[in-house]
Coordinates of C-alpha atoms in Angstrom, one line a residue:
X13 CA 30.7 -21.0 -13.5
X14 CA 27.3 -22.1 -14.2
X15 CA 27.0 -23.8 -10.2
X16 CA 28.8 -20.4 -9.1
X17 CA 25.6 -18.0 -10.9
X18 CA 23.0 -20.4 -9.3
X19 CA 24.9 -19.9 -5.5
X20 CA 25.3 -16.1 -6.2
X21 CA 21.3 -16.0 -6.4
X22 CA 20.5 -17.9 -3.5
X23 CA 23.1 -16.0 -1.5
X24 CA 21.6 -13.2 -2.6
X25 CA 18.4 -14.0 -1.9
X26 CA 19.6 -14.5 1.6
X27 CA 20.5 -10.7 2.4
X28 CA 16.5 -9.6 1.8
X29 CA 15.2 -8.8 5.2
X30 CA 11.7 -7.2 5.4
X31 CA 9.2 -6.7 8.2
X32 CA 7.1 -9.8 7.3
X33 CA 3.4 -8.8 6.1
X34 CA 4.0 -5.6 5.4
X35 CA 4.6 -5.0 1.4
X36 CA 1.3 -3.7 1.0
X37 CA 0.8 -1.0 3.7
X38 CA 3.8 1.6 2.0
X39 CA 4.5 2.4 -1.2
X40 CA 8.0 2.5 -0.3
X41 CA 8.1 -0.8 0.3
X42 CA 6.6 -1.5 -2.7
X43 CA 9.3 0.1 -4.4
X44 CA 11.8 -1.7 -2.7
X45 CA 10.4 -5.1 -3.9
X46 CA 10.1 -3.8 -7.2
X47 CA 13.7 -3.1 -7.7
X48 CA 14.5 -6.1 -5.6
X49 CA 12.8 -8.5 -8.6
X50 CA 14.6 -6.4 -11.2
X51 CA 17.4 -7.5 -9.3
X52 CA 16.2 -11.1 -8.9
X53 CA 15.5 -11.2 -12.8
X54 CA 18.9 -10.2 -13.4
X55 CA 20.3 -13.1 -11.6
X56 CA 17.5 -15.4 -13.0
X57 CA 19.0 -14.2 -16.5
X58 CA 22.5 -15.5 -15.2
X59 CA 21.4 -19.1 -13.9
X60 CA 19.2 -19.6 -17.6
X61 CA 22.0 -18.8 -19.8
X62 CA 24.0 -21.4 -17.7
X63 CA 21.1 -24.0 -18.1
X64 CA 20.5 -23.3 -22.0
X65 CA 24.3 -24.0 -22.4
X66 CA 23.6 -27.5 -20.2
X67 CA 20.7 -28.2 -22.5
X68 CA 22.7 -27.7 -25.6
X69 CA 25.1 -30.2 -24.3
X70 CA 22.1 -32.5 -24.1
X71 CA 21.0 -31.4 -27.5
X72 CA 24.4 -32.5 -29.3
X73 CA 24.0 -35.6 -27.0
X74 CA 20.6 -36.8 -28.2
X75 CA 21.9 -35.6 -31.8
X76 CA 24.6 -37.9 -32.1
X77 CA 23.3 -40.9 -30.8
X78 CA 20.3 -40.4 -33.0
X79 CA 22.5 -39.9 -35.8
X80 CA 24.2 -43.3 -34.7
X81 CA 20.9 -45.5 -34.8
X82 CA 19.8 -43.8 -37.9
X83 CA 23.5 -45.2 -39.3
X84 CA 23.6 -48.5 -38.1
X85 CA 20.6 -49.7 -39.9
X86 CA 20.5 -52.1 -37.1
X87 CA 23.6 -53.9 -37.2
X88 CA 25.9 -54.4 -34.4
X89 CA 28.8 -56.5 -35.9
X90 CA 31.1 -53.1 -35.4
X91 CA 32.9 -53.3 -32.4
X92 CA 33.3 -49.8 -32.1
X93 CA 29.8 -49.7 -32.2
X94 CA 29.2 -52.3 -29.9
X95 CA 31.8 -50.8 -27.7
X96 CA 30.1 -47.3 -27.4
X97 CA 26.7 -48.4 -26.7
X98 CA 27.4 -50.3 -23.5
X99 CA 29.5 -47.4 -22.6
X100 CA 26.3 -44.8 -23.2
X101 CA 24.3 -47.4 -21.8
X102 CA 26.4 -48.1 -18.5
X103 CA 27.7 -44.5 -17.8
X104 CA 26.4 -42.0 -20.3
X105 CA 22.9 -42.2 -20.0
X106 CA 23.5 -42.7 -16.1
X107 CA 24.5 -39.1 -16.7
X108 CA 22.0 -38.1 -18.3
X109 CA 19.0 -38.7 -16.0
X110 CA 20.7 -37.8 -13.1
X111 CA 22.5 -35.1 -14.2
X112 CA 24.7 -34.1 -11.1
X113 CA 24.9 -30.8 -12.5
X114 CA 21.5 -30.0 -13.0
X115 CA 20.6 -31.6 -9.8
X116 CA 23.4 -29.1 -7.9
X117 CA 21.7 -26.0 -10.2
X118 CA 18.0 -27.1 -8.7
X119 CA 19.1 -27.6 -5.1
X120 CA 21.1 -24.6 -4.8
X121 CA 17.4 -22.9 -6.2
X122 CA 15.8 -24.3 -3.5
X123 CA 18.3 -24.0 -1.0
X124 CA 18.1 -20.0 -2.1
X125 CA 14.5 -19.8 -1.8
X126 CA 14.3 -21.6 1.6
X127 CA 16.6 -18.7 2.7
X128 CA 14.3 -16.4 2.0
X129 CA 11.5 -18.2 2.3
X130 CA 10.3 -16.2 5.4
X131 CA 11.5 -13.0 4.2
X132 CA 9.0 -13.2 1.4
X133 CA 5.2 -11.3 1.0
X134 CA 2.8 -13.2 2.6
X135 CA -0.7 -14.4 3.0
X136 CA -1.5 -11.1 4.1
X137 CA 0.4 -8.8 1.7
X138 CA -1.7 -10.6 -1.2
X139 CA -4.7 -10.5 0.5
X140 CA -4.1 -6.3 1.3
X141 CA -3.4 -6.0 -2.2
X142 CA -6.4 -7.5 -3.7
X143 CA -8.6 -5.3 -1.2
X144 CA -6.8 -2.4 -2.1
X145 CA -8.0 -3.2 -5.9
X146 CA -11.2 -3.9 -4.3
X147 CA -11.3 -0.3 -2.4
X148 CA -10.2 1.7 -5.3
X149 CA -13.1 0.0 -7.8
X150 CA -15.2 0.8 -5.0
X151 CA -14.7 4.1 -3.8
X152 CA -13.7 5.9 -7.6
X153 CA -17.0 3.6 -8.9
X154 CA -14.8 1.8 -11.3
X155 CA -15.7 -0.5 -13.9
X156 CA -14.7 -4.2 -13.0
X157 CA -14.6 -5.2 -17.2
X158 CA -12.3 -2.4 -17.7
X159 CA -9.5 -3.2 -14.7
X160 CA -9.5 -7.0 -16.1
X161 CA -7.9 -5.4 -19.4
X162 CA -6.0 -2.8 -17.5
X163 CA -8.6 0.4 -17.9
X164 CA -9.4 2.7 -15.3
X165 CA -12.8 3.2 -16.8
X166 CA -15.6 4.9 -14.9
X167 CA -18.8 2.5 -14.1
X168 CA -21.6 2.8 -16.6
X169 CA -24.3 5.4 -15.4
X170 CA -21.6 8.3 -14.6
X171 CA -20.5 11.5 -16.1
X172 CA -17.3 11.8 -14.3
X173 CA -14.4 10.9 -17.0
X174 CA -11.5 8.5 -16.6
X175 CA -9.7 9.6 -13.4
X176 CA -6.3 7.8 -14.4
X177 CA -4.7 6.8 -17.6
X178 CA -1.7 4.6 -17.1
X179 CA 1.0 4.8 -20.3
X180 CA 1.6 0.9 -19.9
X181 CA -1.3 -1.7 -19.5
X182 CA -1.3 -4.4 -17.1
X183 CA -4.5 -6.2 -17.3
X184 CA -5.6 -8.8 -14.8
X185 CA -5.5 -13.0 -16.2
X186 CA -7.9 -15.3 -14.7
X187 CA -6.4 -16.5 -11.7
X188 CA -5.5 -12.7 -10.6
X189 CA -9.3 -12.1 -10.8
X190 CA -9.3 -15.5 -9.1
X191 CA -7.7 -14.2 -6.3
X192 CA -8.9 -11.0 -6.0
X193 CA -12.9 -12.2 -5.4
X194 CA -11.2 -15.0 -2.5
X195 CA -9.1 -12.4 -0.6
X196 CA -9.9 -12.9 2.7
X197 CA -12.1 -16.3 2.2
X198 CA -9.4 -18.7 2.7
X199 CA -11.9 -21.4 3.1
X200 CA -13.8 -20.8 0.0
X201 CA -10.5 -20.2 -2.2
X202 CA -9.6 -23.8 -0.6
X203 CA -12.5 -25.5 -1.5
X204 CA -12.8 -23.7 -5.3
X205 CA -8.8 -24.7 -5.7
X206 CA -9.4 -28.5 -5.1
X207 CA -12.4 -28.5 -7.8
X208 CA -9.9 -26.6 -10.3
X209 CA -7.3 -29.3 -9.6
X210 CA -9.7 -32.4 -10.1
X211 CA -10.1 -30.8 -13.6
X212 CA -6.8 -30.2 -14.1
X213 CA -4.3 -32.3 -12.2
X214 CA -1.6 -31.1 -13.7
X215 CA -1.8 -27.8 -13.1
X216 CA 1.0 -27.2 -10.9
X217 CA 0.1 -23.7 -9.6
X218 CA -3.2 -24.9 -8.0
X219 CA -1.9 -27.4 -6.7
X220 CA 0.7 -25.4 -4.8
X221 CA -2.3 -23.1 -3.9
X222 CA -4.1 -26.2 -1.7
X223 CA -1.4 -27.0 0.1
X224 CA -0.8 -23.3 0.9
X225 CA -4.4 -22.6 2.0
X226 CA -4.4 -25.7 3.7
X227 CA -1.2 -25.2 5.7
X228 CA -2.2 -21.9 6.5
X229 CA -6.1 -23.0 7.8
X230 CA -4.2 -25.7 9.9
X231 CA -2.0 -22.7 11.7
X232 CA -4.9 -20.7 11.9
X233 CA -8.2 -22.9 12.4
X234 CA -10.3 -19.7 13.1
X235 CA -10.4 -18.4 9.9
X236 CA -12.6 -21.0 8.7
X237 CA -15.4 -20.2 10.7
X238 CA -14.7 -16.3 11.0
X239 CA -15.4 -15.9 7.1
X240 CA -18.6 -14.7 6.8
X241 CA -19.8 -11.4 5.2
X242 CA -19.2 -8.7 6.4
X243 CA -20.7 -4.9 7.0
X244 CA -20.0 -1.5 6.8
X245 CA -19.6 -0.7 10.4
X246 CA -22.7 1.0 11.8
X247 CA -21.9 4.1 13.2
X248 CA -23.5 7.5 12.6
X249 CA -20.6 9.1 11.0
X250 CA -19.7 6.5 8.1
X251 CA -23.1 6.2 7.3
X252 CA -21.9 9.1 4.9
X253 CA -19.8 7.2 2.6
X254 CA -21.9 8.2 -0.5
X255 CA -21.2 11.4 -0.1
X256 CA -17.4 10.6 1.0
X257 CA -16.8 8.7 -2.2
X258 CA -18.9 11.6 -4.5
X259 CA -15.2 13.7 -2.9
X260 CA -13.2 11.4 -3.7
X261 CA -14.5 11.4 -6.8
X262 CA -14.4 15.1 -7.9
X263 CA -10.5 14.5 -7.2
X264 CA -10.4 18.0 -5.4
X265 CA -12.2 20.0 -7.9
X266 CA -14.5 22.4 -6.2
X267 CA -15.2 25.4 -9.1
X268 CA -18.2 27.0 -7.3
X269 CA -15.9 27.6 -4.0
X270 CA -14.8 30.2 -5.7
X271 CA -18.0 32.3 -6.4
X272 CA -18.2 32.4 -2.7
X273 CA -15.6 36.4 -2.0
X274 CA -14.7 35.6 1.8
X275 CA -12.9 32.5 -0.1
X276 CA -9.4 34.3 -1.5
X277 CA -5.6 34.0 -1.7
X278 CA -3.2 36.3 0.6
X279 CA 0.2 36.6 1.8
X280 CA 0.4 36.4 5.2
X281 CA 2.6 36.4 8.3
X282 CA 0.4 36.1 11.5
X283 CA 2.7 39.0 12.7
X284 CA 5.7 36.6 13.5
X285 CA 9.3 38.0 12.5
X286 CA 10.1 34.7 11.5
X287 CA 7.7 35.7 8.3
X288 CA 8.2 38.9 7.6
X289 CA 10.8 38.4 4.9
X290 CA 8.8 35.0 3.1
X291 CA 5.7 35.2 4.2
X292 CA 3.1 32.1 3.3
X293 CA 0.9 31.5 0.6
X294 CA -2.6 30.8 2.0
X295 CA -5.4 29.5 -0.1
X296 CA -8.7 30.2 2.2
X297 CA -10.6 27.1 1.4
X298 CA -13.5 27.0 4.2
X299 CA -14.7 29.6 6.8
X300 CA -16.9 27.2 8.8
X301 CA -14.9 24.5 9.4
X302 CA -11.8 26.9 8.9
X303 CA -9.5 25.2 6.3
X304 CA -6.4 26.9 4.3
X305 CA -3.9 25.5 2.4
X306 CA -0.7 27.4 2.8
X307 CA 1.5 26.1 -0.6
X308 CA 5.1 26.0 -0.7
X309 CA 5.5 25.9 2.5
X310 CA 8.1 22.9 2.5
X311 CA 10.6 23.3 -0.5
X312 CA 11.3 19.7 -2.4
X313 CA 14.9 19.5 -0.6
X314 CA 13.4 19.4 2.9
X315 CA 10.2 17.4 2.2
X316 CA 13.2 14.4 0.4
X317 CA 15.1 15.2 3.9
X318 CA 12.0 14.3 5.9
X319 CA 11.2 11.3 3.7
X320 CA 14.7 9.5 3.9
X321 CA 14.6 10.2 7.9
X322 CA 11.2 8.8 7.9
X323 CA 12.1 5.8 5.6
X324 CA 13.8 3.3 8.2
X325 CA 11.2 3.5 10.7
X326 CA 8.0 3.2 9.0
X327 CA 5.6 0.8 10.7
X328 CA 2.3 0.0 10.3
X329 CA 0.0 2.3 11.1
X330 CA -2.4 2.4 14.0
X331 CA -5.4 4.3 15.4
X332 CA -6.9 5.5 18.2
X333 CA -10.0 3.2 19.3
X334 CA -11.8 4.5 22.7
X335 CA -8.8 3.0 25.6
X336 CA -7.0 1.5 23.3
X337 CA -4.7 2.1 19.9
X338 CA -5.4 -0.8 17.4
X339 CA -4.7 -1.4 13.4
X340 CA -7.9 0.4 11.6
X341 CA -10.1 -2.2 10.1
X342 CA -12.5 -0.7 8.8
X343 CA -15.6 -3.1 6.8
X344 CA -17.6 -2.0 3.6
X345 CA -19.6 -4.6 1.3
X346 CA -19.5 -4.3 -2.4
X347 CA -21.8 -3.1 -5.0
X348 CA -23.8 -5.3 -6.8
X349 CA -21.9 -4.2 -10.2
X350 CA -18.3 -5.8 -8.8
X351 CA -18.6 -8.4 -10.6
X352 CA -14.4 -9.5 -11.1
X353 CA -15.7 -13.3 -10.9
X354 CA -18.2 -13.1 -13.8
X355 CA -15.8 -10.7 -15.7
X356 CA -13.4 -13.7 -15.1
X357 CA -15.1 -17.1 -15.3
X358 CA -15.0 -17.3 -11.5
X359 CA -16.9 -16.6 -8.8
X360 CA -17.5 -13.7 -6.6
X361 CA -16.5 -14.1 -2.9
X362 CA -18.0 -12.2 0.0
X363 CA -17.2 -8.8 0.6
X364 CA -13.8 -8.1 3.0
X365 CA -13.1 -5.9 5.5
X366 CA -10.6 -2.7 4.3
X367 CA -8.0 -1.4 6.5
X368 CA -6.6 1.9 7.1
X369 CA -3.5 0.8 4.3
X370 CA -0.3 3.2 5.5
X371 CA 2.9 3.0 7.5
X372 CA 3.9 5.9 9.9
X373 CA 7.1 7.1 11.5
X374 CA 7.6 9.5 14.0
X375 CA 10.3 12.4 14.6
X376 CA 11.3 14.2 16.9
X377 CA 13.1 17.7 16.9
X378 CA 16.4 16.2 17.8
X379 CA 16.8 13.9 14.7
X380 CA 17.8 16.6 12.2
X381 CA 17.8 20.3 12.0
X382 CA 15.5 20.6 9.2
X383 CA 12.9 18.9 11.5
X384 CA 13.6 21.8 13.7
X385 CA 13.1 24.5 11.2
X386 CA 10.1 23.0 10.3
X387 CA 8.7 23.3 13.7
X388 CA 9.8 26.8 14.3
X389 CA 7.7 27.2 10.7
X390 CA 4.5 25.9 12.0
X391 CA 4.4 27.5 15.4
X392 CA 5.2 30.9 12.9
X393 CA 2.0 30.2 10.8
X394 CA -0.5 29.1 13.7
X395 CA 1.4 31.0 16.5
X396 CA 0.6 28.4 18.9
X397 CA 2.7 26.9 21.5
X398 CA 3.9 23.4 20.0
X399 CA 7.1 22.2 22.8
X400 CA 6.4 18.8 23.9
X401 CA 3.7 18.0 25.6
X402 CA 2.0 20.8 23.8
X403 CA 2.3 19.0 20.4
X404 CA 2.6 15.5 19.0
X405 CA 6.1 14.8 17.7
X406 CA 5.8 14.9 13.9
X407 CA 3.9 11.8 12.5
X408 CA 5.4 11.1 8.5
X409 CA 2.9 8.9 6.8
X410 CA 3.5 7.1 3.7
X411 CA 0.4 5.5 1.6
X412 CA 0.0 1.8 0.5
X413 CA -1.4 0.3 -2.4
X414 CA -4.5 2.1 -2.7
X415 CA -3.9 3.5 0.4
X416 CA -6.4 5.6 2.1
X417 CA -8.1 6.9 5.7
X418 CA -11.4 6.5 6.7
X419 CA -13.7 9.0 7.9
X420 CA -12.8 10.0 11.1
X421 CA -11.8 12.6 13.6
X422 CA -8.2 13.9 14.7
X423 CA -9.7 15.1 18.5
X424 CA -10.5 12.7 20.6
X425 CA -14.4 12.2 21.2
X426 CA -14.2 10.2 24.2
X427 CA -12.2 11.0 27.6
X428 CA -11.2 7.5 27.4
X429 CA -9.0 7.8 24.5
X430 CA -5.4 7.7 24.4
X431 CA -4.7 11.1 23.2
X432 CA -5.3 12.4 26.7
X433 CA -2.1 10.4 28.2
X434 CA -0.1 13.2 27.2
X435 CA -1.9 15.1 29.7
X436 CA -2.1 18.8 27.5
X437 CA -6.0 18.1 26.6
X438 CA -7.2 17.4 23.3
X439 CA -6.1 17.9 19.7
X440 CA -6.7 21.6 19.2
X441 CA -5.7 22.1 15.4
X442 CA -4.1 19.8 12.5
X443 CA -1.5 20.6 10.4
X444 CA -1.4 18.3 7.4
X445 CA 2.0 18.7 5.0
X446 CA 1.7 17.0 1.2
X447 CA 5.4 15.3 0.9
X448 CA 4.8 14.4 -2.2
X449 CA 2.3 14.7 -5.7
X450 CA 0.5 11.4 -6.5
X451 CA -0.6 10.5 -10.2
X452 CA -4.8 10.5 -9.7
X453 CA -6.6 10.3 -6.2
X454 CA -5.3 10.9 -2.7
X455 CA -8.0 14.1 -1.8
X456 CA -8.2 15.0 1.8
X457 CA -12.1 14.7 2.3
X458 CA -13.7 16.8 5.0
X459 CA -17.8 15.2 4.6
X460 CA -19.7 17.3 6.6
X461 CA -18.2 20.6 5.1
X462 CA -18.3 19.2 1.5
X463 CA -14.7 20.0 0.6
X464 CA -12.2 17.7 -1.3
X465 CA -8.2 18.9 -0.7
X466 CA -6.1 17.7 -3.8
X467 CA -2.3 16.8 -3.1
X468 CA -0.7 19.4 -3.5
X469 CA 2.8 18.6 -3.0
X470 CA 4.7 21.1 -0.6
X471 CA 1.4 22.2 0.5
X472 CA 0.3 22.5 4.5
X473 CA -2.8 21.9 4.9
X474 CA -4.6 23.9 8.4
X475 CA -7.9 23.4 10.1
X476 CA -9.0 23.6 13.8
X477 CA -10.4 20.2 15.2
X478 CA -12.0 22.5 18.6
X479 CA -14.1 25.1 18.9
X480 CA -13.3 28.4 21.2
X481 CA -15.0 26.8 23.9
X482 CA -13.3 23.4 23.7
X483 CA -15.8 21.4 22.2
X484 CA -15.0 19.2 19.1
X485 CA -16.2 20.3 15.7
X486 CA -18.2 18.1 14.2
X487 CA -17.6 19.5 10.5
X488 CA -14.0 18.4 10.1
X489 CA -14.7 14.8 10.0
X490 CA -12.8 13.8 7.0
X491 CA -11.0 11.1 5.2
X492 CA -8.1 9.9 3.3
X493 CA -9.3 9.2 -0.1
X494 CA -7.5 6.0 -2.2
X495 CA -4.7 6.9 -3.6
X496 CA -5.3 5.2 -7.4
X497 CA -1.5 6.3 -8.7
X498 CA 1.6 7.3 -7.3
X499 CA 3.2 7.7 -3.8
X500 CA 1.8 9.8 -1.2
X501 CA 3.6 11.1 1.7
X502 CA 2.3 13.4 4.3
X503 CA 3.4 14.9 7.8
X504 CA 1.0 15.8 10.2
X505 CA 1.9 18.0 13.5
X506 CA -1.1 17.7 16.3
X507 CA -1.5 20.6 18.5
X508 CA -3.1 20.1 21.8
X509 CA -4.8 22.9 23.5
X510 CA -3.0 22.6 26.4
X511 CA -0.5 25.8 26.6
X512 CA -2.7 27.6 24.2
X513 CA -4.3 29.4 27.0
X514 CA -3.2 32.9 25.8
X515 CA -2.3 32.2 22.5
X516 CA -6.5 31.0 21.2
X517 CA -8.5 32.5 23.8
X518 CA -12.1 31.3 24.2
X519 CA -14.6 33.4 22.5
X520 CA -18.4 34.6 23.3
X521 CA -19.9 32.5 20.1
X522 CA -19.8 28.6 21.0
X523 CA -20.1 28.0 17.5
X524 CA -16.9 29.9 16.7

């Protein structure tokens, strides 16, 4: 029963297939490996009970022949006596220290976790994770002493209050904050490892560690000389990050945009019959760039549809890079205040590079009807033309762990780029869809117009990326702020201008 627990886990085990390196770049999968070790602790519950009732065997074992010597006072003249002692001696004890029963229980464990061995999160999912803790005490200006204890306390020096308050605390030991300052310094974690371990030899985690980092510098050599420290990129339009992070930091809260009258809420249908009977909900947010936020404009049923059709086809996300698409990685250096090594007995590492942390699917019309419905909504509210090749199939996006977007365009500001393989000209307008609420950060940032968006979930955010006269529009750079709680799904449709030849007509003003 006990060997039949013990093979039940490591078949188990067996069945969990996940895209390798890729726990931390959706929150979906996140969730799915959190349910996965309720499971796993479940079964881990199974094979203990079955080893506490071996040990008790052992218990009533050492018991009774302890009881034994204590009554024999050291003579052997009883032949009973004699007689069981060279049996425990010859057989019993035989049993004892190698148990074949403990030795099947420990083989089928590792025979299990060899199964899955490859299945597992790896190098990289701990390492995104750490810089994902990294970002978010960055970019929401965090203080380091109060994420050790499980706070999400502002930095000393500002007057913003706490931005999140979890109900349960999970504070950070030692070796998380350990790990944490050496993400991405393989090297250095190396070299700090083997000192911990000639201090401690017997510390079996550390010791596990060197071999890792050492098995992994062996398969890839490079990283030993690639880790040095790195930059915030230097190009003109993140050298705006202060202010990007001062949105991020206001989570959405904007009270003077409302002073301003052209800035109001109407009903409207753009004149399509498709709206006439439930017309949207717009929230004027900006004139110049133009941005609304139409809410409701998804009900909860069709934004769960678009989720689960999304779900089995989320990949890591990539972005548009001049000729070529490539995973974002984007590099920022820390402030002098992140101190999680101090804070930690331990010592700081050099800053990492941060990556664009999401997985994306994409849809087309033909996989459900509701996708449909959906389009025939958005070409309603924008009346623009949005058949193949005059839009982008619908992108779903779902946030990691502190997941986020850095500043950047949706047009293309190159003729090199990618974008124009679909041969219908540039991204015209974006329409941005909030699947989901998150707990505390998240904001759509646009920098240059000095907005922050909230999620709102159900709500569709609008803005033009183009001018009248074709040109981009430098004001709608924006960003993806961090999210710091929850699970944030969007869907963004990209209209290219392309087919929009009578629909936005090219005006006098180039500024318009």
């Amino acid at each position: 029963m006990r060997l039949a627990a013990v093979a039940a886990l490591g078949l188990w085990l067996g069945w969990l297939r996940r895209a390798p390196g890729e726990t931390f770049s959706s929150m979906l999968s996140v969730r799915q490996a959190l349910a996965t070790e309720r499971r796993l602790l479940r079964h881990l519950g199974a094979y203990l009970e079955a080893e506490t009732h071996r040990l008790k065997d052992l218990q009533r074992f050492y018991n009774k022949v302890q009881d034994l010597h204590q009554g024999a006072g050291g003579s052997a003249a009883n032949p009973l006596l004699a007689y069981t002692l060279i049996k425990r001696l010859q057989s019993d004890w035989l049993n004892v220290v190698h148990s074949l029963e403990a030795s099947e229980n420990t083989q089928a464990l590792k025979n299990g976790y060899t199964q899955v061995e490859k299945d597992l999160p790896e190098f990289e999912d701990l390492e995104g994770a750490a810089r994902a803790l990294m970002r978010l005490q960055d970019v929401y200006a965090l203080s380091v002493k109060g994420l050790v204890k499980g706070v999400f306390q502002r930095a000393s020096g500002t007057h913003l209050p706490d931005i999140y308050s979890p109900g349960q605390l999970f504070p950070l030991s030692a070796d998380d904050c350990f790990l944490v300052g050496k993400a991405g310094n393989v090297s250095h974690a190396l070299s700090l490892s083997r000192e911990f371990l000639h201090y401690d030899p017997s510390n079996k985690r550390i010791a596990r560690n060197v071999l890792k980092y050492e098995r992994f510098l062996v398969e890839s050599p490079e990283r030993a000389t690639a880790e040095v420290g790195l930059q915030r990129p230097n190009v003109t339009h993140l050298q705006t990050r202060d202010l990007y992070e001062e949105l991020c930091q206001t989570l959405g809260s904007q009270p003077t945009q409302y002073q301003i009258p052209a800035l109001h809420c109407s009903y409207e249908t753009n004149d399509s019959p498709y709206l006439i009977l439930q017309p949207v909900k717009r929230e004027l947010l900006r004139l110049q760039p133009y941005v609304a936020l139409y809410h409701d404009f998804v009900s909860d049923l069709e934004a769960e549809q678009i989720k689960g059709l999304a779900a089995p086809w989320l990949q890591r996300s990539v972005v548009a890079s001049e000729e070529k698409q490539q995973k974002a990685e984007y590099r920022i250096s820390k402030r002098t205040d992140s101190t999680w090594g101090s804070f930690c007995q331990l010592f700081w590492a050099t800053p990492l590079s941060l990556s664009a942390v999401h997985s994306s699917a994409w849809l087309k019309d033909t996989v459900d009807p509701v996708i449909v419905s959906l389009d025939q909504r958005i070409a309603a509210l924008t009346g623009l033309n949005i058949r193949p090749p005059y839009a982008e199939y619908l992108q779903v996006v779902n946030y990691g762990i502190g997941g986020h977007y850095e500043p950047h365009f949706d047009h293309a500001t190159s003729r090199k780029s990618p974008l124009y393989r679909m041969k219908s000209g540039n991204r015209l307008a974006t329409v941005m869809i909030y699947l989901s609420s998150v707990e505390a950060g998240g904001s759509t940032a646009f920098i240059y117009a000095n907005l922050s968006v909230p999620v709102v979930k159900n709500a569709a955010l609008f803005w033009w990326n183009l001018h009248r006269n074709g040109a981009g529009n430098g004001d709608t750079l924006h960003a993806g702020c961090p999210v710091l709680a929850g699970d944030k799904w969007v869907a963004n449709k990209w209209i290219h201008e392309h087919g929009q030849e009578f629909r936005r007509q090219c005006g006098p003003d180039p500024n318009d």
